[in-house]
mmCIF file of C-alpha atoms and ligand atoms in Angstrom:
data_model
loop_
_atom_site.group_PDB
_atom_site.id
_atom_site.type_symbol
_atom_site.label_atom_id
_atom_site.label_comp_id
_atom_site.label_asym_id
_atom_site.label_seq_id
_atom_site.Cartn_x
_atom_site.Cartn_y
_atom_site.Cartn_z
ATOM 1 C CA MET A 1 -11.720 25.878 33.846
ATOM 2 C CA VAL A 2 -15.595 25.892 33.529
ATOM 3 C CA THR A 3 -17.366 28.232 31.013
ATOM 4 C CA VAL A 4 -19.025 31.394 31.778
ATOM 5 C CA SER A 5 -22.223 30.292 31.117
ATOM 6 C CA CYS A 6 -21.689 27.273 33.765
ATOM 7 C CA MET A 7 -20.470 29.907 35.750
ATOM 8 C CA ALA A 8 -23.467 31.795 35.588
ATOM 9 C CA ALA A 9 -25.520 28.393 36.839
ATOM 10 C CA VAL A 10 -23.083 28.176 39.706
ATOM 11 C CA VAL A 11 -23.195 31.864 40.931
ATOM 12 C CA ASP A 12 -27.188 31.570 40.339
ATOM 13 C CA PHE A 13 -26.990 28.394 42.602
ATOM 14 C CA PHE A 14 -25.107 30.384 45.273
ATOM 15 C CA ASP A 15 -27.302 33.259 45.125
ATOM 16 C CA LYS A 16 -30.544 31.561 44.807
ATOM 17 C CA LYS A 17 -30.506 28.690 46.544
ATOM 18 C CA PHE A 18 -28.149 29.212 49.632
ATOM 19 C CA VAL A 19 -30.699 32.192 50.678
ATOM 20 C CA ARG A 20 -31.924 31.983 54.111
ATOM 21 C CA LYS A 21 -34.523 29.587 54.754
ATOM 22 C CA VAL A 22 -33.167 26.986 52.326
ATOM 23 C CA SER A 23 -32.865 23.876 54.365
ATOM 24 C CA ARG A 24 -29.325 22.359 54.988
ATOM 25 C CA THR A 25 -30.141 19.118 53.641
ATOM 26 C CA LYS A 26 -31.221 20.915 50.432
ATOM 27 C CA GLU A 27 -27.750 22.966 50.566
ATOM 28 C CA SER A 28 -25.982 19.831 50.710
ATOM 29 C CA LYS A 29 -27.822 17.982 48.186
ATOM 30 C CA ASN A 30 -27.527 20.493 45.548
ATOM 31 C CA LEU A 31 -23.758 21.266 46.606
ATOM 32 C CA ASN A 32 -23.097 17.310 45.723
ATOM 33 C CA GLU A 33 -25.100 17.240 42.606
ATOM 34 C CA LEU A 34 -22.750 20.278 41.753
ATOM 35 C CA LYS A 35 -19.581 18.415 42.872
ATOM 36 C CA ASN A 36 -20.582 15.292 40.975
ATOM 37 C CA GLY A 37 -21.824 16.725 37.779
ATOM 38 C CA PRO A 38 -19.685 18.320 34.976
ATOM 39 C CA ASN A 39 -19.502 21.611 36.780
ATOM 40 C CA LEU A 40 -16.906 20.130 38.952
ATOM 41 C CA ASN A 41 -14.502 22.542 38.779
ATOM 42 C CA HIS A 42 -15.093 26.143 39.607
ATOM 43 C CA GLY A 43 -11.606 27.305 38.858
ATOM 44 C CA PRO A 44 -9.854 30.252 40.957
ATOM 45 C CA THR A 45 -12.112 31.655 43.824
ATOM 46 C CA LEU A 46 -11.409 34.102 46.536
ATOM 47 C CA VAL A 47 -13.661 34.303 49.506
ATOM 48 C CA ILE A 48 -13.202 37.380 51.875
ATOM 49 C CA HIS A 49 -14.508 38.132 55.315
ATOM 50 C CA GLY A 50 -14.521 41.664 57.216
ATOM 51 C CA GLY A 51 -15.435 40.157 60.414
ATOM 52 C CA ALA A 52 -18.429 38.935 62.492
ATOM 53 C CA GLY A 53 -20.447 40.544 65.016
ATOM 54 C CA THR A 54 -23.460 42.061 66.410
ATOM 55 C CA MET A 55 -24.113 44.559 63.721
ATOM 56 C CA ARG A 56 -27.644 45.857 63.764
ATOM 57 C CA ARG A 57 -29.567 46.712 60.678
ATOM 58 C CA LYS A 58 -30.512 49.902 61.941
ATOM 59 C CA ASP A 59 -26.984 51.173 62.381
ATOM 60 C CA TYR A 60 -26.540 50.619 58.749
ATOM 61 C CA PRO A 61 -27.813 53.111 56.636
ATOM 62 C CA PRO A 62 -27.360 52.778 52.708
ATOM 63 C CA GLU A 63 -24.451 55.056 52.827
ATOM 64 C CA LYS A 64 -22.786 52.981 55.395
ATOM 65 C CA ARG A 65 -23.363 49.850 53.701
ATOM 66 C CA ARG A 66 -22.267 50.760 50.351
ATOM 67 C CA GLU A 67 -18.742 52.008 52.295
ATOM 68 C CA TYR A 68 -18.485 48.546 53.453
ATOM 69 C CA PHE A 69 -19.482 47.034 50.184
ATOM 70 C CA GLN A 70 -17.065 49.168 48.039
ATOM 71 C CA SER A 71 -14.059 48.488 50.470
ATOM 72 C CA LEU A 72 -14.933 44.230 50.424
ATOM 73 C CA GLU A 73 -15.084 44.894 46.221
ATOM 74 C CA GLU A 74 -11.846 46.352 46.420
ATOM 75 C CA SER A 75 -10.143 43.654 48.480
ATOM 76 C CA LEU A 76 -12.078 41.485 45.972
ATOM 77 C CA ILE A 77 -10.604 42.902 43.211
ATOM 78 C CA ALA A 78 -7.079 43.167 44.076
ATOM 79 C CA GLY A 79 -7.138 39.283 44.898
ATOM 80 C CA TYR A 80 -8.838 38.772 41.690
ATOM 81 C CA LYS A 81 -6.600 40.377 39.488
ATOM 82 C CA ILE A 82 -3.658 38.112 40.483
ATOM 83 C CA LEU A 83 -5.909 35.146 40.293
ATOM 84 C CA LEU A 84 -6.752 36.245 36.779
ATOM 85 C CA ASP A 85 -3.122 36.641 35.709
ATOM 86 C CA GLY A 86 -2.435 33.419 36.856
ATOM 87 C CA GLY A 87 -1.215 34.155 40.123
ATOM 88 C CA SER A 88 -0.939 32.002 43.556
ATOM 89 C CA SER A 89 -3.232 31.700 46.040
ATOM 90 C CA ILE A 90 -0.862 33.250 48.682
ATOM 91 C CA ASP A 91 -0.233 36.601 46.687
ATOM 92 C CA ALA A 92 -3.998 37.012 46.056
ATOM 93 C CA VAL A 93 -5.101 36.361 49.682
ATOM 94 C CA GLU A 94 -2.187 38.902 50.828
ATOM 95 C CA ALA A 95 -2.991 41.251 48.314
ATOM 96 C CA ALA A 96 -6.968 41.146 49.627
ATOM 97 C CA VAL A 97 -6.469 41.158 53.536
ATOM 98 C CA ARG A 98 -3.624 44.410 52.825
ATOM 99 C CA ILE A 99 -6.565 46.341 51.289
ATOM 100 C CA MET A 100 -8.933 45.707 54.579
ATOM 101 C CA GLU A 101 -5.638 46.571 56.507
ATOM 102 C CA ASP A 102 -5.272 49.344 54.927
ATOM 103 C CA CYS A 103 -8.837 50.392 55.299
ATOM 104 C CA PRO A 104 -10.097 52.182 58.722
ATOM 105 C CA LEU A 105 -13.503 50.514 58.607
ATOM 106 C CA PHE A 106 -12.019 46.774 59.521
ATOM 107 C CA ASN A 107 -10.322 46.074 62.834
ATOM 108 C CA ALA A 108 -6.972 45.039 61.233
ATOM 109 C CA GLY A 109 -4.098 47.341 60.357
ATOM 110 C CA LYS A 110 -5.095 50.994 60.299
ATOM 111 C CA GLY A 111 -8.590 50.421 62.113
ATOM 112 C CA SER A 112 -7.495 48.286 64.744
ATOM 113 C CA VAL A 113 -8.978 48.431 68.316
ATOM 114 C CA PHE A 114 -7.308 49.428 71.258
ATOM 115 C CA THR A 115 -6.356 47.530 74.273
ATOM 116 C CA ILE A 116 -7.626 48.257 77.674
ATOM 117 C CA GLY A 117 -4.201 50.150 77.891
ATOM 118 C CA GLY A 118 -4.527 51.814 75.310
ATOM 119 C CA LYS A 119 -2.205 50.392 72.667
ATOM 120 C CA ASN A 120 -2.788 48.875 69.325
ATOM 121 C CA GLU A 121 -1.709 44.786 69.439
ATOM 122 C CA LEU A 122 -1.988 43.602 65.687
ATOM 123 C CA GLU A 123 -1.656 39.880 64.625
ATOM 124 C CA SER A 124 -1.800 37.781 61.665
ATOM 125 C CA SER A 125 -1.175 34.531 59.993
ATOM 126 C CA ILE A 126 -0.844 32.808 56.826
ATOM 127 C CA MET A 127 -1.210 29.164 55.349
ATOM 128 C CA ILE A 128 -0.710 27.711 52.116
ATOM 129 C CA GLY A 129 -2.321 24.087 51.851
ATOM 130 C CA THR A 130 0.189 22.132 49.997
ATOM 131 C CA PRO A 131 1.399 18.928 51.896
ATOM 132 C CA LEU A 132 4.061 20.279 54.061
ATOM 133 C CA HIS A 133 1.767 23.102 55.266
ATOM 134 C CA PRO A 134 3.831 26.081 55.125
ATOM 135 C CA ALA A 135 2.847 28.990 57.638
ATOM 136 C CA GLY A 136 3.624 32.013 58.918
ATOM 137 C CA ALA A 137 2.329 33.920 61.970
ATOM 138 C CA SER A 138 2.859 37.119 63.926
ATOM 139 C CA THR A 139 1.709 38.793 66.994
ATOM 140 C CA LEU A 140 1.755 41.670 69.388
ATOM 141 C CA LEU A 141 2.872 44.121 66.672
ATOM 142 C CA HIS A 142 2.730 47.745 67.116
ATOM 143 C CA THR A 143 4.634 49.185 64.143
ATOM 144 C CA VAL A 144 4.335 46.838 61.295
ATOM 145 C CA LYS A 145 1.824 48.685 58.904
ATOM 146 C CA ASN A 146 0.627 45.254 57.124
ATOM 147 C CA PRO A 147 0.701 42.408 59.739
ATOM 148 C CA ILE A 148 -0.118 39.777 56.567
ATOM 149 C CA THR A 149 2.922 40.811 54.548
ATOM 150 C CA LEU A 150 5.174 39.978 57.646
ATOM 151 C CA ALA A 151 3.013 36.472 58.088
ATOM 152 C CA LYS A 152 3.943 35.793 54.545
ATOM 153 C CA THR A 153 7.321 36.864 54.618
ATOM 154 C CA ILE A 154 8.045 34.652 57.620
ATOM 155 C CA LEU A 155 6.514 31.907 55.612
ATOM 156 C CA LEU A 156 8.606 32.189 52.242
ATOM 157 C CA ASP A 157 11.634 33.069 54.216
ATOM 158 C CA PRO A 158 14.265 29.954 53.428
ATOM 159 C CA GLU A 159 16.192 31.197 56.407
ATOM 160 C CA CYS A 160 13.473 31.563 59.205
ATOM 161 C CA ARG A 161 12.866 28.096 60.763
ATOM 162 C CA TYR A 162 10.100 29.159 62.522
ATOM 163 C CA VAL A 163 6.438 29.733 61.928
ATOM 164 C CA PHE A 164 5.224 32.368 64.806
ATOM 165 C CA LEU A 165 7.104 35.454 65.615
ATOM 166 C CA GLY A 166 5.887 37.893 68.007
ATOM 167 C CA GLY A 167 6.642 41.234 69.596
ATOM 168 C CA SER A 168 9.797 43.508 69.569
ATOM 169 C CA GLU A 169 11.784 40.961 68.052
ATOM 170 C CA ALA A 170 8.862 40.337 65.291
ATOM 171 C CA GLU A 171 8.982 44.008 64.642
ATOM 172 C CA LYS A 172 13.008 43.616 64.295
ATOM 173 C CA TYR A 173 12.517 41.236 61.764
ATOM 174 C CA ALA A 174 10.116 42.989 59.640
ATOM 175 C CA LYS A 175 12.290 46.047 59.660
ATOM 176 C CA ASP A 176 15.452 43.880 58.415
ATOM 177 C CA LYS A 177 13.284 42.682 55.666
ATOM 178 C CA GLU A 178 12.419 46.500 54.946
ATOM 179 C CA LEU A 179 8.658 45.859 55.256
ATOM 180 C CA GLU A 180 6.953 49.227 55.952
ATOM 181 C CA ILE A 181 7.114 50.133 59.411
ATOM 182 C CA VAL A 182 5.203 53.030 60.837
ATOM 183 C CA ASP A 183 4.691 55.131 64.178
ATOM 184 C CA PRO A 184 2.321 53.223 66.603
ATOM 185 C CA GLY A 185 0.003 56.651 66.377
ATOM 186 C CA TYR A 186 -0.645 55.452 62.474
ATOM 187 C CA PHE A 187 -3.209 53.254 63.960
ATOM 188 C CA TRP A 188 -5.094 55.351 65.765
ATOM 189 C CA THR A 189 -8.533 56.090 64.616
ATOM 190 C CA GLU A 190 -11.405 58.250 66.456
ATOM 191 C CA HIS A 191 -14.051 55.510 66.252
ATOM 192 C CA ARG A 192 -11.903 53.032 67.745
ATOM 193 C CA TRP A 193 -10.602 55.384 70.417
ATOM 194 C CA ARG A 194 -14.260 56.149 71.057
ATOM 195 C CA GLN A 195 -15.292 52.129 71.388
ATOM 196 C CA HIS A 196 -12.060 51.773 73.727
ATOM 197 C CA LEU A 197 -13.464 54.518 76.134
ATOM 198 C CA GLU A 198 -17.088 53.474 76.260
ATOM 199 C CA GLY A 199 -15.773 49.882 76.635
ATOM 200 C CA LEU A 200 -13.807 50.951 79.720
ATOM 201 C CA GLU A 201 -17.310 52.318 81.073
ATOM 202 C CA LYS A 202 -19.242 49.150 80.552
ATOM 203 C CA GLN A 203 -15.978 46.506 81.714
ATOM 204 C CA LYS A 204 -17.375 44.076 84.267
ATOM 205 C CA PRO A 205 -15.140 41.631 86.378
ATOM 206 C CA ALA A 206 -14.756 38.229 84.809
ATOM 207 C CA SER A 207 -16.995 35.972 86.107
ATOM 208 C CA SER A 208 -15.345 32.738 87.664
ATOM 209 C CA ASP A 209 -17.893 30.598 85.764
ATOM 210 C CA PHE A 210 -17.145 32.295 82.338
ATOM 211 C CA LEU A 211 -17.060 28.810 80.458
ATOM 212 C CA ASN A 212 -20.590 28.872 81.139
ATOM 213 C CA THR A 213 -21.630 32.418 81.000
ATOM 214 C CA LEU A 214 -23.129 33.549 77.783
ATOM 215 C CA PRO A 215 -21.844 36.984 76.918
ATOM 216 C CA SER A 216 -23.986 39.908 77.953
ATOM 217 C CA LYS A 217 -25.666 42.087 75.418
ATOM 218 C CA ASP A 218 -23.193 44.883 76.263
ATOM 219 C CA GLU A 219 -19.987 42.628 75.987
ATOM 220 C CA LEU A 220 -21.486 41.431 72.402
ATOM 221 C CA ASP A 221 -22.047 45.078 71.453
ATOM 222 C CA ALA A 222 -18.231 45.795 72.414
ATOM 223 C CA ASN A 223 -17.334 43.190 70.074
ATOM 224 C CA PRO A 224 -14.888 44.389 67.440
ATOM 225 C CA LYS A 225 -16.862 43.237 64.333
ATOM 226 C CA GLY A 226 -13.812 43.869 61.650
ATOM 227 C CA THR A 227 -11.080 40.923 61.703
ATOM 228 C CA VAL A 228 -10.448 40.306 58.298
ATOM 229 C CA GLY A 229 -9.622 37.216 56.001
ATOM 230 C CA ALA A 230 -9.255 35.615 52.829
ATOM 231 C CA VAL A 231 -9.278 32.305 51.296
ATOM 232 C CA ALA A 232 -8.226 31.569 47.589
ATOM 233 C CA VAL A 233 -7.870 28.434 45.458
ATOM 234 C CA ASP A 234 -5.761 28.992 42.365
ATOM 235 C CA LYS A 235 -5.439 27.606 38.962
ATOM 236 C CA TYR A 236 -3.093 25.101 40.158
ATOM 237 C CA GLY A 237 -5.933 23.934 42.708
ATOM 238 C CA ILE A 238 -3.410 25.248 45.793
ATOM 239 C CA ILE A 239 -5.355 26.713 48.484
ATOM 240 C CA ALA A 240 -3.904 29.762 50.720
ATOM 241 C CA SER A 241 -5.814 31.330 53.779
ATOM 242 C CA ALA A 242 -4.833 34.694 55.539
ATOM 243 C CA THR A 243 -6.420 36.197 58.643
ATOM 244 C CA SER A 244 -5.342 39.501 60.226
ATOM 245 C CA THR A 245 -6.753 41.176 63.232
ATOM 246 C CA GLY A 246 -6.473 44.113 65.899
ATOM 247 C CA GLY A 247 -7.755 41.550 68.066
ATOM 248 C CA LEU A 248 -10.425 42.072 70.843
ATOM 249 C CA ASN A 249 -11.926 45.770 71.971
ATOM 250 C CA ASN A 250 -10.454 46.282 75.471
ATOM 251 C CA LYS A 251 -8.144 43.165 75.497
ATOM 252 C CA LYS A 252 -5.877 42.716 77.989
ATOM 253 C CA ASP A 253 -2.530 44.126 76.932
ATOM 254 C CA GLY A 254 -0.601 40.989 75.784
ATOM 255 C CA ARG A 255 -3.477 38.804 75.107
ATOM 256 C CA ILE A 256 -2.878 36.847 71.868
ATOM 257 C CA GLY A 257 -6.117 35.667 70.147
ATOM 258 C CA ASP A 258 -6.987 32.797 67.865
ATOM 259 C CA THR A 259 -6.280 34.957 64.458
ATOM 260 C CA PRO A 260 -2.438 34.246 64.842
ATOM 261 C CA LEU A 261 -2.713 30.852 65.859
ATOM 262 C CA ILE A 262 -2.494 28.260 63.030
ATOM 263 C CA GLY A 263 -5.577 25.578 62.847
ATOM 264 C CA CYS A 264 -7.692 28.357 65.506
ATOM 265 C CA GLY A 265 -7.898 31.313 63.228
ATOM 266 C CA THR A 266 -6.273 29.869 60.052
ATOM 267 C CA TRP A 267 -5.948 26.800 58.334
ATOM 268 C CA ALA A 268 -5.301 25.460 54.504
ATOM 269 C CA ASP A 269 -5.355 21.965 53.096
ATOM 270 C CA ASN A 270 -5.562 21.491 49.390
ATOM 271 C CA GLU A 271 -7.311 18.069 49.952
ATOM 272 C CA THR A 272 -9.886 19.486 52.127
ATOM 273 C CA CYS A 273 -10.477 23.330 52.389
ATOM 274 C CA GLY A 274 -8.992 26.568 53.142
ATOM 275 C CA VAL A 275 -10.603 28.319 56.176
ATOM 276 C CA SER A 276 -10.090 31.921 57.884
ATOM 277 C CA GLY A 277 -12.124 32.529 61.115
ATOM 278 C CA THR A 278 -13.746 35.670 63.030
ATOM 279 C CA GLY A 279 -15.359 35.660 66.435
ATOM 280 C CA ASN A 280 -14.843 35.263 70.285
ATOM 281 C CA GLY A 281 -11.155 34.155 69.634
ATOM 282 C CA GLU A 282 -11.157 31.967 72.891
ATOM 283 C CA PHE A 283 -13.708 29.917 71.692
ATOM 284 C CA PHE A 284 -11.833 29.518 68.166
ATOM 285 C CA ILE A 285 -8.465 28.583 70.378
ATOM 286 C CA ARG A 286 -10.644 26.256 72.865
ATOM 287 C CA PHE A 287 -12.346 24.462 70.007
ATOM 288 C CA GLY A 288 -10.005 24.405 67.291
ATOM 289 C CA ILE A 289 -12.258 25.696 65.064
ATOM 290 C CA VAL A 290 -11.019 26.425 61.658
ATOM 291 C CA GLN A 291 -9.105 23.124 61.332
ATOM 292 C CA ASP A 292 -12.216 21.373 62.564
ATOM 293 C CA VAL A 293 -13.851 22.670 59.185
ATOM 294 C CA ALA A 294 -11.184 20.627 57.391
ATOM 295 C CA THR A 295 -11.289 17.482 59.837
ATOM 296 C CA ARG A 296 -14.785 17.041 59.140
ATOM 297 C CA MET A 297 -14.570 16.888 55.615
ATOM 298 C CA LYS A 298 -11.406 14.705 56.064
ATOM 299 C CA TYR A 299 -12.754 11.683 58.412
ATOM 300 C CA LEU A 300 -16.507 12.399 58.196
ATOM 301 C CA GLY A 301 -16.248 13.201 54.267
ATOM 302 C CA GLU A 302 -18.665 16.189 54.705
ATOM 303 C CA ASN A 303 -18.554 18.433 51.715
ATOM 304 C CA VAL A 304 -17.052 22.141 52.593
ATOM 305 C CA VAL A 305 -20.825 23.886 52.913
ATOM 306 C CA ASP A 306 -21.790 21.015 55.572
ATOM 307 C CA ALA A 307 -18.697 21.189 57.489
ATOM 308 C CA ALA A 308 -18.451 24.643 57.729
ATOM 309 C CA VAL A 309 -22.007 25.132 58.903
ATOM 310 C CA ASN A 310 -21.970 22.487 61.720
ATOM 311 C CA VAL A 311 -18.774 24.113 62.907
ATOM 312 C CA VAL A 312 -20.248 27.439 63.233
ATOM 313 C CA GLU A 313 -23.763 25.894 64.696
ATOM 314 C CA ASP A 314 -21.807 23.864 67.043
ATOM 315 C CA MET A 315 -20.501 27.091 68.495
ATOM 316 C CA LYS A 316 -24.020 28.614 69.079
ATOM 317 C CA LYS A 317 -24.745 25.740 71.030
ATOM 318 C CA VAL A 318 -22.137 26.347 73.479
ATOM 319 C CA GLY A 319 -22.147 30.477 73.310
ATOM 320 C CA GLY A 320 -19.353 31.161 70.891
ATOM 321 C CA GLU A 321 -20.050 33.819 68.233
ATOM 322 C CA ALA A 322 -18.250 32.688 65.054
ATOM 323 C CA GLY A 323 -18.122 33.217 61.532
ATOM 324 C CA VAL A 324 -15.886 31.260 59.195
ATOM 325 C CA ILE A 325 -15.003 31.259 55.281
ATOM 326 C CA ALA A 326 -14.084 27.987 53.798
ATOM 327 C CA VAL A 327 -13.061 27.060 50.133
ATOM 328 C CA ASP A 328 -12.396 23.652 48.907
ATOM 329 C CA LYS A 329 -9.808 23.089 45.670
ATOM 330 C CA TYR A 330 -12.888 23.053 43.334
ATOM 331 C CA GLY A 331 -14.029 26.502 44.492
ATOM 332 C CA ASN A 332 -16.892 25.498 46.239
ATOM 333 C CA PHE A 333 -17.213 27.632 49.610
ATOM 334 C CA ALA A 334 -19.422 28.665 52.471
ATOM 335 C CA MET A 335 -19.614 31.512 54.565
ATOM 336 C CA PRO A 336 -21.725 30.854 57.647
ATOM 337 C CA TYR A 337 -22.117 32.888 60.823
ATOM 338 C CA ASN A 338 -24.096 32.591 64.021
ATOM 339 C CA SER A 339 -23.896 36.209 64.996
ATOM 340 C CA LEU A 340 -26.013 38.692 63.204
ATOM 341 C CA GLY A 341 -23.968 39.627 60.251
ATOM 342 C CA MET A 342 -20.736 39.332 58.607
ATOM 343 C CA TYR A 343 -18.992 41.389 56.285
ATOM 344 C CA ARG A 344 -18.234 38.854 53.233
ATOM 345 C CA GLY A 345 -17.938 38.364 49.517
ATOM 346 C CA TYR A 346 -16.803 36.021 46.824
ATOM 347 C CA ILE A 347 -15.317 36.634 43.467
ATOM 348 C CA ARG A 348 -14.724 33.876 41.041
ATOM 349 C CA VAL A 349 -12.439 34.194 37.971
ATOM 350 C CA ALA A 350 -14.669 32.621 35.273
ATOM 351 C CA GLU A 351 -17.163 35.393 36.335
ATOM 352 C CA GLY A 352 -15.061 38.367 37.479
ATOM 353 C CA ILE A 353 -18.044 40.032 39.579
ATOM 354 C CA PRO A 354 -17.446 40.737 43.071
ATOM 355 C CA HIS A 355 -20.525 39.742 45.358
ATOM 356 C CA THR A 356 -20.865 41.530 49.131
ATOM 357 C CA PHE A 357 -23.191 40.906 51.715
ATOM 358 C CA ILE A 358 -23.298 41.965 55.274
ATOM 359 C CA PHE A 359 -26.620 40.639 56.491
ATOM 360 C CA ASP A 360 -28.445 37.271 56.179
ATOM 361 C CA ASP A 361 -30.909 38.309 53.825
ATOM 362 C CA GLU A 362 -28.546 38.823 51.159
ATOM 363 C CA LEU A 363 -26.637 35.635 51.632
ATOM 364 C CA ASN A 364 -26.867 32.995 54.548
ATOM 365 C CA LEU A 365 -26.172 29.434 54.825
ATOM 366 C CA ILE A 366 -27.727 28.879 57.839
ATOM 367 C CA SER A 367 -31.164 28.413 57.924
ATOM 368 C CA ASP A 368 -32.822 29.766 60.848
HETATM 369 N N1 LIG B 17 -11.605 36.256 66.646
HETATM 370 C C1 LIG B 17 -10.781 37.835 67.046
HETATM 371 C C2 LIG B 17 -9.819 37.833 68.445
HETATM 372 O O1 LIG B 17 -10.744 37.053 69.020
HETATM 373 C C3 LIG B 17 -11.696 39.131 67.060
HETATM 374 C C4 LIG B 17 -12.662 38.455 65.823
HETATM 375 O O2 LIG B 17 -12.691 38.037 64.943
HETATM 376 O O3 LIG B 17 -13.604 39.783 65.676
HETATM 377 O O4 LIG B 17 -8.913 38.224 68.647
#
């Protein structure tokens, strides 16, 4: 474990050196110096996101920013307390995600968006980075209050031989396991219902050339901005990642996105990194984005920052709006995104201070 004064240097490094306009080469050099230097292990670290999207600065007056910062901080503190007590990374990411699932600001749990048919269909996944890659995932949920806890229950259940459960049988399983079940109306919120109605008006028929068509401004505006995720490394060097969402605003009923798909929305591998993603789910699925971050580290020898930044930049080239958070076993992390903003934050046990951000002048690993 590094000392608090070392931590101050590390945090200073993240806060000051990773501010926009720093070239990627310089970021990597600094990171490598840190990794090879005396501050090798930053200790237990938790990084979270609350979704990437086309949020515009003018739509975020200070009061609204504060609301988001408070919720992100609450989420960070919930996970931090677990890590501070020597708890596991899987408990920490579950706790952090649950807070955001219970908060109507985020597109997960209580604040989930609606399908085109006017329903909420929730999904989640969770993974531990130990060699056998334990994982759990759930989708098409209407009544499970905290989808991330269902994913974790599946992962930890010695009698469940499966990774991924969906629909009514997943809900029955959740009930049998005595997880909290709610009436589907619990997920209704006025602002999401309004987004649903506005989205219906803007809806366009799908283009036959959709692979080559960049999303229109209207389509980007209809993006949900609020899928949630957390990645942590605990004092044992074990990494866990978790992601939960209501999906895309006005998605087709029955559409399953990247979030519950292992390797697409969530990945964890102690030897490389843990990752959670947010953005256009179809891109995450087609490109296997989050696992790609770990694969770059494994086969190209990239550090966690370069790997995450490269993957997100590659997505930009093909028109995919994407953000990821990634943490390695030493507590190095990256939070790059190619959209206008991403709700995000981090906390290190050695420091105990939550840091939260929305826009790129606050903290951004991509130089533009
Ligand atoms: N990736 C999610 C989905 O496509 C949405 C998001 O992250 O904002 O379902």
